[in-house]
Amino acid sequence: MKLYSPAVIAALKDKHNFKISKNLGQNFLTDQNIIDKIIDGAQIGEKDLVIEIGPGMGVLTAAAASRAARVIAIEIDQHLIPILSETLKEYNNIEIIHGDILKQNLNEIIKQTGMDHVKIIGNLPYYITTPVIMKILEEKTQAQSITIMMQKEVAQRLNASPGTKAYGAITVAINYYCTVHHIADVHRSVFFPKPNVDSQVLRLDIRKSTPVDLIDEKVFFACIKAGFGQRRKTLLNALTGVNGLGKERIHDALQRASIDPARRAETLDLNEFATLANSICEMS
Ligand code: SAM
């Protein structure tokens, strides 16, 4: 069964009386070339456990199962579960969990498999891209990488350089946890139904150790949040109050970190944010 064929998707839809949900971001992939790029880009091998977010009708799930030892796919829409049972019936290494990815304990799911080569993949609804990625990273999920199709503008934010408009708090946070690799540009025409935006696939390789030494991770994230929360303000004004420090002490902390207090957050790279956060800790 060619799961990426719009005719097959339409037939499955009719047979199961399935209604495509816009609210759940259901845009199904209809291009084998893009499916191959995602699976190749995710570097899936025969020892791997693949966790897929939002399998839909199973097009990526089947492709992953052909390469991996085991696939666990988590789908929120109960109406897709009988469709997945039909489309994936020839595979004996796939398990479907009906549930919301944001409510899953992924480390527990991984632990129960006893497997330690773990790759996460997904063609995600655009509105949950950032919460899903941050959940995986903040919970220190025991996976090597996350390969995800996302709205092009979101991908550009994750992959932005300091000083650009797309560079923001999420860019610094992602770079703290991961190295970012561009896998593919994806035109909106390869989905059914067609969304209003183009997409990009990124692979985020989760770092084994953090790239900067921090005295207190919470202060580092507080600096990023405060700095970009008011990105037009100078760092001196935006950061006043972080870790309970008044303007004068923030000024001293910036000088100690060799950062001009008149700069704005969008000009600081990851190392400068780390130096600044440590300087604030030392002044506190
Ligand atoms: N992987 C399929 C494909 O590429 O054709 C479907 C992709 S579609 C863009 C997103 C899928 O994620 C849908 O099947 C949708 O029901 C599912 N989904 C949406 N929100 C979810 C959530 N919170 N947890 C798990 N799955 C979710």
Short mmCIF file of C-alpha atoms and ligand atoms in Angstrom, two decimals, residues 9 18 21 23-30 35 38 52-61 74-77 80 99-102 122-128 132 149 191, ligand 1:
data_model
loop_
_atom_site.label_atom_id
_atom_site.label_comp_id
_atom_site.label_asym_id
_atom_site.label_seq_id
_atom_site.Cartn_x
_atom_site.Cartn_y
_atom_site.Cartn_z
CA ILE A 9 -5.25 8.58 1.97
CA PHE A 18 -12.34 9.59 9.12
CA SER A 21 -8.84 17.57 11.89
CA ASN A 23 -7.20 21.53 15.03
CA LEU A 24 -4.83 18.57 15.36
CA GLY A 25 -2.65 19.89 12.53
CA GLN A 26 -3.39 16.93 10.27
CA ASN A 27 -1.52 17.45 7.01
CA PHE A 28 -0.41 14.08 5.68
CA LEU A 29 2.81 13.65 3.71
CA THR A 30 2.37 12.59 0.09
CA ILE A 35 9.86 10.63 3.57
CA ILE A 38 13.50 12.44 6.88
CA GLU A 52 7.52 8.87 16.42
CA ILE A 53 5.28 11.78 17.37
CA GLY A 54 1.97 11.92 15.50
CA PRO A 55 2.08 8.97 13.05
CA GLY A 56 -1.13 10.01 11.28
CA MET A 57 -1.84 7.21 8.79
CA GLY A 58 1.59 5.67 9.31
CA VAL A 59 3.60 6.84 6.35
CA LEU A 60 6.78 7.70 8.32
CA THR A 61 6.12 4.93 10.83
CA ILE A 74 2.33 8.22 19.85
CA GLU A 75 -0.90 9.48 18.26
CA ILE A 76 -3.49 11.69 19.94
CA ASP A 77 -6.40 11.10 17.55
CA LEU A 80 -6.52 7.18 13.51
CA GLY A 99 -2.18 9.69 23.78
CA ASP A 100 -0.93 13.23 23.88
CA ILE A 101 2.85 13.50 23.42
CA LEU A 102 2.93 16.40 25.89
CA GLY A 122 7.91 13.48 13.69
CA ASN A 123 5.99 15.60 11.27
CA LEU A 124 4.51 17.79 13.96
CA PRO A 125 1.50 20.06 14.09
CA TYR A 126 3.03 23.51 13.94
CA TYR A 127 1.51 24.79 17.16
CA ILE A 128 3.19 22.15 19.35
CA VAL A 132 7.37 19.28 22.27
CA MET A 149 9.41 18.63 10.21
CA PHE A 191 0.91 17.56 1.96
N1 SAM B 1 3.13 11.63 10.40
C1 SAM B 1 1.98 11.81 9.54
C2 SAM B 1 2.44 12.25 8.16
O1 SAM B 1 3.60 12.71 8.06
O2 SAM B 1 1.68 12.11 7.22
C3 SAM B 1 0.99 12.81 10.12
C4 SAM B 1 1.53 14.21 10.33
S1 SAM B 1 0.33 15.40 10.84
C5 SAM B 1 1.19 16.90 10.39
C6 SAM B 1 0.46 15.49 12.61
C7 SAM B 1 -0.05 14.27 13.39
O3 SAM B 1 0.16 14.53 14.80
C8 SAM B 1 -1.53 14.00 13.23
O4 SAM B 1 -1.72 12.63 13.04
C9 SAM B 1 -2.14 14.45 14.57
O5 SAM B 1 -3.33 13.77 14.90
C10 SAM B 1 -1.01 14.15 15.52
N2 SAM B 1 -1.01 14.95 16.77
C11 SAM B 1 -1.45 16.22 16.94
N3 SAM B 1 -1.27 16.63 18.21
C12 SAM B 1 -0.68 15.59 18.87
C13 SAM B 1 -0.25 15.39 20.22
N4 SAM B 1 -0.37 16.36 21.13
N5 SAM B 1 0.28 14.20 20.55
C14 SAM B 1 0.40 13.21 19.63
N6 SAM B 1 0.01 13.34 18.34
C15 SAM B 1 -0.52 14.51 17.95
#
